[in-house]
Amino acid sequence: MAVTFVERLPSNPTAMAALAESWTRLLEYVPLFLPLAVFMGTLLTSYNLTKSTENIIVASAGLSPYQMARPFLIGAALIGIIATTIINPYSVQRSAKNITSDHLVLIDDEIWLRESSQNGFITMNAKNMHKSGNILLFDNATIYIQDSTFKLTQRVEAKTITLSDSGLDASNATTWDKNGIPSHQDWHTDTLLTPRTVLDRYLQPDQISFWDLPEFIKKMREIGVPVRGHLVQFWTLLFLPLTMIAMATLGVAFSQTRQRRNYSFGVKFGIGIITCFAVYFMVNMFSALGATGIVPPLLAIIAPPLIIIAAAGASIASFDTI
């Protein structure tokens, strides 16, 4: 957050505005560092308990490693639940106040919108987009209007075209009629497109709140839009508590030791971090397979934490039976 704050100072009018933007960016990074934070927290806490011989005392009292790990697992699950149900919607709400083309799924790095109706078709191409209140502004935009037979009836070019609930508008636009004759004038047309429908359809999956994703996926399926990426995002958030439990279990497995002195924590910590990055790579690989349709989205999300829990549980069980 500190680094982002310094980077954003020149592009914001006040320090408070830069601080608010840094806070929003920090919330976007939560899914990235939260599993690593849970793993490191579990490992560090277990190390401190071992260093103070508290783990040894607890183990000698007859508690199994699974009973000793229960507080870690419950805490990790609660962190996952809070991240899914509270932090994610809050992050999406804050980031939605300043949506740019960076938040949209683009084609060839450009924005393309298309509306079809009984009267014809409207297609718009723009280089960039930003939001101002309830209005979307498209920069360096071109609009093609066709009739129901796909014949081009009008072409419009403008430096800025605005989309509001009342339709598309442009000031001092250059328009060409069906005969190719140009003119310069203010331009307006009614449209079924609204800022809300555009954002709902073209936002990336991580820009939609966990609570809104089920209804959004249902609507997108009805109009035939691919929703694999949104399904992966929904299952990722839904099973985030399970992922947190898996990382806590991995941390417990790496903290297993019977050494009361000369505990080589640095070596285990380093190996654990390397393993954590390997796990992160595996999770991303499965997510990519789910988004491309090679693996069912639900299986792509639930398989990695189950594999981690099984491997870490086997490690804990083998250590306990030595």
Coordinates of C-alpha atoms in Angstrom, one line a residue:
M1 CA 0.0 0.0 0.0
A2 CA 2.9 2.4 0.8
V3 CA 4.5 1.7 -2.6
T4 CA 1.2 2.2 -4.4
F5 CA 0.6 5.4 -2.5
V6 CA 3.9 6.9 -3.5
E7 CA 3.3 5.9 -7.2
R8 CA -0.2 7.4 -7.3
L9 CA 0.7 10.8 -5.6
P10 CA 1.6 12.5 -8.9
S11 CA -1.6 11.4 -10.7
N12 CA -4.0 12.5 -7.9
P13 CA -5.0 16.0 -6.9
T14 CA -4.5 15.4 -3.1
A15 CA -2.7 13.0 -0.9
M16 CA -6.0 11.7 0.5
A17 CA -7.2 10.8 -3.0
A18 CA -3.9 8.9 -3.6
L19 CA -4.4 7.1 -0.2
A20 CA -7.9 6.1 -1.2
E21 CA -6.8 4.7 -4.5
S22 CA -4.0 2.8 -2.8
W23 CA -6.5 1.3 -0.4
T24 CA -8.6 0.2 -3.3
R25 CA -5.6 -1.4 -5.0
L26 CA -4.7 -3.2 -1.8
L27 CA -8.1 -4.8 -1.6
E28 CA -7.7 -6.0 -5.2
Y29 CA -4.4 -7.8 -4.1
V30 CA -6.2 -9.7 -1.2
P31 CA -6.9 -12.9 -3.2
L32 CA -3.2 -12.8 -4.3
F33 CA -1.5 -12.7 -0.9
L34 CA -4.1 -14.1 1.4
P35 CA -3.3 -17.8 0.9
L36 CA 0.4 -17.1 1.4
A37 CA -0.3 -15.0 4.5
V38 CA -2.3 -17.8 6.0
F39 CA 0.4 -20.3 5.3
M40 CA 3.2 -18.0 6.7
G41 CA 1.1 -17.1 9.8
T42 CA 0.4 -20.7 10.6
L43 CA 4.1 -21.7 10.2
L44 CA 5.4 -18.7 12.2
T45 CA 2.9 -19.3 15.0
S46 CA 3.7 -23.0 15.2
Y47 CA 7.4 -22.1 15.3
N48 CA 6.9 -19.7 18.2
L49 CA 4.9 -22.4 20.1
T50 CA 7.7 -24.9 19.5
K51 CA 10.3 -22.4 20.5
S52 CA 8.6 -21.7 23.8
T53 CA 8.0 -25.5 24.3
E54 CA 4.3 -25.0 24.4
N55 CA 3.7 -27.4 21.5
I56 CA 5.8 -30.0 23.4
I57 CA 3.7 -29.6 26.5
V58 CA 0.4 -29.8 24.5
A59 CA 1.6 -32.9 22.7
S60 CA 2.7 -34.6 25.9
A61 CA -0.8 -33.9 27.3
G62 CA -2.2 -36.3 24.8
L63 CA -3.5 -34.1 22.1
S64 CA -3.0 -35.3 18.5
P65 CA -1.6 -33.1 15.7
Y66 CA -5.1 -32.9 14.3
Q67 CA -6.5 -31.5 17.6
M68 CA -3.6 -29.1 17.9
A69 CA -4.2 -27.9 14.3
R70 CA -8.0 -27.3 14.9
P71 CA -7.6 -23.6 15.9
F72 CA -5.5 -22.9 12.8
L73 CA -8.1 -24.5 10.6
I74 CA -11.1 -22.7 12.1
G75 CA -9.2 -19.4 11.9
A76 CA -8.3 -20.0 8.3
A77 CA -11.9 -20.9 7.4
L78 CA -13.2 -17.7 9.1
I79 CA -10.6 -15.6 7.2
G80 CA -11.8 -17.2 3.9
I81 CA -15.5 -16.6 4.7
I82 CA -14.9 -12.9 5.6
A83 CA -12.8 -12.4 2.4
T84 CA -15.6 -13.9 0.3
T85 CA -18.7 -12.4 1.8
I86 CA -17.4 -9.0 3.0
I87 CA -14.0 -8.0 1.5
N88 CA -14.8 -9.0 -2.1
P89 CA -18.1 -7.1 -2.4
Y90 CA -16.5 -4.1 -0.7
S91 CA -13.6 -4.2 -3.1
V92 CA -15.8 -4.5 -6.1
Q93 CA -18.0 -1.6 -4.9
R94 CA -15.0 0.7 -4.4
S95 CA -13.3 -0.2 -7.7
A96 CA -16.6 0.2 -9.6
K97 CA -16.6 3.9 -8.8
N98 CA -13.6 4.5 -11.2
I99 CA -14.0 1.9 -14.0
T100 CA -11.8 2.3 -17.0
S101 CA -11.1 0.1 -20.0
D102 CA -8.6 -1.8 -17.9
H103 CA -11.5 -3.4 -16.1
L104 CA -13.2 -4.5 -19.4
V105 CA -12.7 -7.6 -21.5
L106 CA -11.4 -6.1 -24.7
I107 CA -11.0 -7.3 -28.3
D108 CA -7.7 -6.4 -29.8
D109 CA -7.2 -3.9 -27.0
E110 CA -10.3 -1.9 -28.1
I111 CA -13.8 -1.7 -26.9
W112 CA -16.6 -3.1 -29.1
L113 CA -20.3 -2.7 -28.3
R114 CA -23.1 -4.1 -30.4
E115 CA -26.9 -3.8 -30.1
S116 CA -29.4 -5.7 -32.3
S117 CA -33.1 -4.9 -32.5
Q118 CA -36.0 -5.2 -35.0
N119 CA -35.0 -1.8 -36.5
G120 CA -31.4 -2.8 -37.2
F121 CA -28.0 -2.9 -35.6
I122 CA -25.7 -0.4 -33.8
T123 CA -22.0 -1.2 -33.5
M124 CA -19.5 1.1 -31.7
N125 CA -15.7 0.9 -31.6
A126 CA -13.8 3.0 -29.1
K127 CA -10.2 3.3 -28.0
N128 CA -10.9 4.0 -24.3
M129 CA -13.6 4.3 -21.8
H130 CA -14.1 5.9 -18.4
K131 CA -17.0 6.4 -16.0
S132 CA -18.4 9.7 -14.8
G133 CA -21.2 9.3 -12.3
N134 CA -23.9 7.3 -14.1
I135 CA -22.6 8.1 -17.6
L136 CA -20.0 6.2 -19.7
L137 CA -17.7 8.2 -21.9
F138 CA -16.0 6.6 -24.9
D139 CA -12.9 8.2 -26.4
N140 CA -12.1 8.3 -30.1
A141 CA -15.3 6.4 -30.9
T142 CA -16.9 5.3 -34.2
I143 CA -20.5 4.2 -34.5
Y144 CA -21.9 2.2 -37.5
I145 CA -25.7 2.1 -37.8
Q146 CA -27.2 -0.6 -40.1
D147 CA -30.8 -1.4 -41.0
S148 CA -32.4 -4.9 -40.6
T149 CA -30.8 -6.0 -43.9
F150 CA -27.3 -5.1 -42.6
K151 CA -27.1 -2.1 -45.0
L152 CA -25.0 0.8 -43.6
T153 CA -27.2 3.8 -43.1
Q154 CA -25.0 6.1 -41.0
R155 CA -21.5 6.4 -39.7
V156 CA -20.6 8.6 -36.8
E157 CA -17.1 9.7 -35.5
A158 CA -16.5 11.8 -32.5
K159 CA -13.7 12.5 -30.0
T160 CA -16.1 11.6 -27.1
I161 CA -19.4 9.8 -27.2
T162 CA -21.4 9.5 -24.0
L163 CA -23.8 6.7 -23.1
S164 CA -26.6 7.4 -20.6
D165 CA -30.0 5.9 -19.9
S166 CA -31.4 8.2 -22.6
G167 CA -29.1 6.9 -25.4
L168 CA -25.9 7.8 -27.2
D169 CA -24.9 11.4 -27.6
A170 CA -22.0 13.3 -29.2
S171 CA -21.1 16.9 -29.6
N172 CA -19.6 18.2 -32.8
A173 CA -19.6 14.8 -34.4
T174 CA -18.8 14.0 -38.0
T175 CA -21.6 11.9 -39.6
W176 CA -21.9 10.3 -43.0
D177 CA -25.3 9.4 -44.4
K178 CA -26.0 6.3 -46.5
N179 CA -24.8 8.2 -49.6
G180 CA -21.4 9.0 -48.0
I181 CA -22.1 12.7 -47.6
P182 CA -20.4 14.1 -44.4
S183 CA -21.7 16.7 -42.0
H184 CA -20.7 18.2 -38.6
Q185 CA -23.4 18.4 -36.0
D186 CA -24.5 17.3 -32.5
W187 CA -25.8 13.8 -32.7
H188 CA -28.1 11.6 -30.6
T189 CA -29.8 8.2 -31.0
D190 CA -32.0 6.1 -28.7
T191 CA -30.6 2.7 -27.8
L192 CA -31.4 -0.3 -25.7
L193 CA -27.8 -0.1 -24.3
T194 CA -27.4 1.5 -20.9
P195 CA -24.3 2.0 -18.7
R196 CA -25.5 -0.7 -16.4
T197 CA -26.0 -3.3 -19.1
V198 CA -22.7 -2.5 -20.7
L199 CA -20.8 -2.9 -17.4
D200 CA -22.7 -6.1 -16.5
R201 CA -21.9 -7.7 -19.8
Y202 CA -18.3 -6.5 -20.4
L203 CA -16.8 -6.4 -16.9
Q204 CA -14.2 -9.0 -16.1
P205 CA -15.2 -11.7 -13.6
D206 CA -13.2 -10.2 -10.7
Q207 CA -15.1 -6.9 -11.1
I208 CA -18.4 -8.5 -10.1
S209 CA -19.4 -9.1 -6.5
F210 CA -19.7 -12.6 -5.1
W211 CA -23.4 -12.0 -4.3
D212 CA -24.2 -10.8 -7.8
L213 CA -22.4 -13.5 -9.7
P214 CA -25.1 -16.2 -9.6
E215 CA -27.7 -13.9 -11.1
F216 CA -25.2 -12.5 -13.6
I217 CA -24.2 -15.9 -14.8
K218 CA -27.9 -16.8 -15.2
K219 CA -28.5 -13.7 -17.4
M220 CA -25.4 -14.3 -19.5
R221 CA -26.4 -17.9 -20.2
E222 CA -29.8 -16.8 -21.4
I223 CA -28.3 -14.5 -24.0
G224 CA -25.7 -17.1 -25.0
V225 CA -22.5 -15.4 -23.6
P226 CA -19.7 -17.7 -22.5
V227 CA -19.5 -17.7 -18.7
R228 CA -16.7 -20.1 -17.9
G229 CA -14.5 -17.4 -16.5
H230 CA -17.3 -16.1 -14.3
L231 CA -18.0 -19.7 -13.1
V232 CA -14.3 -20.1 -12.2
Q233 CA -14.5 -16.8 -10.2
F234 CA -17.7 -17.9 -8.4
W235 CA -16.4 -21.3 -7.4
T236 CA -13.0 -19.7 -6.4
L237 CA -14.8 -17.3 -4.0
L238 CA -17.2 -20.0 -2.8
F239 CA -14.4 -22.4 -1.9
L240 CA -12.0 -19.8 -0.7
P241 CA -12.5 -21.0 2.9
L242 CA -11.5 -24.5 1.8
T243 CA -8.3 -23.0 0.1
M244 CA -7.5 -21.2 3.4
I245 CA -7.9 -24.5 5.3
A246 CA -5.6 -26.2 2.8
M247 CA -2.9 -23.6 3.3
A248 CA -3.2 -23.8 7.1
T249 CA -2.9 -27.6 6.9
L250 CA 0.2 -27.2 4.7
G251 CA 1.6 -24.8 7.3
V252 CA 1.0 -27.3 10.1
A253 CA 2.7 -30.0 8.1
F254 CA 5.8 -27.9 7.6
S255 CA 5.9 -27.0 11.3
Q256 CA 6.2 -30.6 12.5
T257 CA 9.3 -31.2 14.6
R258 CA 10.5 -32.9 17.7
Q259 CA 13.5 -30.7 18.1
R260 CA 13.4 -28.5 21.2
R261 CA 16.7 -26.8 20.5
N262 CA 18.5 -25.8 17.3
Y263 CA 15.2 -25.9 15.4
S264 CA 16.2 -25.0 11.8
F265 CA 13.2 -22.8 11.2
G266 CA 14.9 -20.8 8.5
V267 CA 15.4 -23.9 6.3
K268 CA 11.8 -25.1 6.8
F269 CA 10.5 -21.6 6.2
G270 CA 12.4 -21.2 3.0
I271 CA 11.3 -24.7 1.7
G272 CA 7.7 -23.8 2.8
I273 CA 7.7 -20.6 0.8
I274 CA 9.0 -22.4 -2.3
T275 CA 6.4 -25.0 -1.9
C276 CA 3.7 -22.3 -1.4
F277 CA 4.7 -20.7 -4.7
A278 CA 4.6 -24.1 -6.4
V279 CA 1.1 -24.6 -5.0
Y280 CA 0.1 -21.1 -6.2
F281 CA 1.3 -22.1 -9.7
M282 CA -0.8 -25.3 -9.5
V283 CA -3.9 -23.4 -8.5
N284 CA -3.5 -20.9 -11.3
M285 CA -2.9 -23.7 -13.8
F286 CA -6.1 -25.4 -12.7
S287 CA -8.0 -22.1 -12.9
A288 CA -6.7 -21.5 -16.4
L289 CA -7.8 -25.1 -17.4
G290 CA -11.3 -24.4 -16.0
A291 CA -11.6 -21.0 -17.8
T292 CA -10.7 -22.6 -21.1
G293 CA -13.2 -25.4 -20.7
I294 CA -10.6 -28.2 -20.6
V295 CA -11.6 -29.1 -17.0
P296 CA -15.0 -28.4 -15.5
P297 CA -14.8 -25.2 -13.5
L298 CA -16.0 -26.8 -10.3
L299 CA -13.3 -29.5 -10.5
A300 CA -10.7 -27.0 -11.5
I301 CA -11.3 -25.0 -8.3
I302 CA -11.9 -27.8 -5.8
A303 CA -9.2 -30.2 -6.9
P304 CA -6.1 -28.1 -5.8
P305 CA -7.1 -27.6 -2.1
L306 CA -8.2 -31.2 -1.8
I307 CA -4.8 -32.4 -3.2
I308 CA -3.0 -30.1 -0.7
I309 CA -5.1 -31.3 2.3
A310 CA -4.5 -34.9 1.3
A311 CA -0.7 -34.5 0.9
A312 CA -0.3 -32.3 4.1
G313 CA -2.6 -34.7 6.1
A314 CA -0.5 -37.7 5.0
S315 CA 2.6 -35.8 6.1
I316 CA 1.1 -35.1 9.5
A317 CA -0.1 -38.7 9.9
S318 CA 3.3 -40.2 9.0
F319 CA 5.0 -37.8 11.4
D320 CA 2.6 -38.7 14.2
T321 CA 3.1 -42.5 13.7
I322 CA 6.9 -42.4 13.7

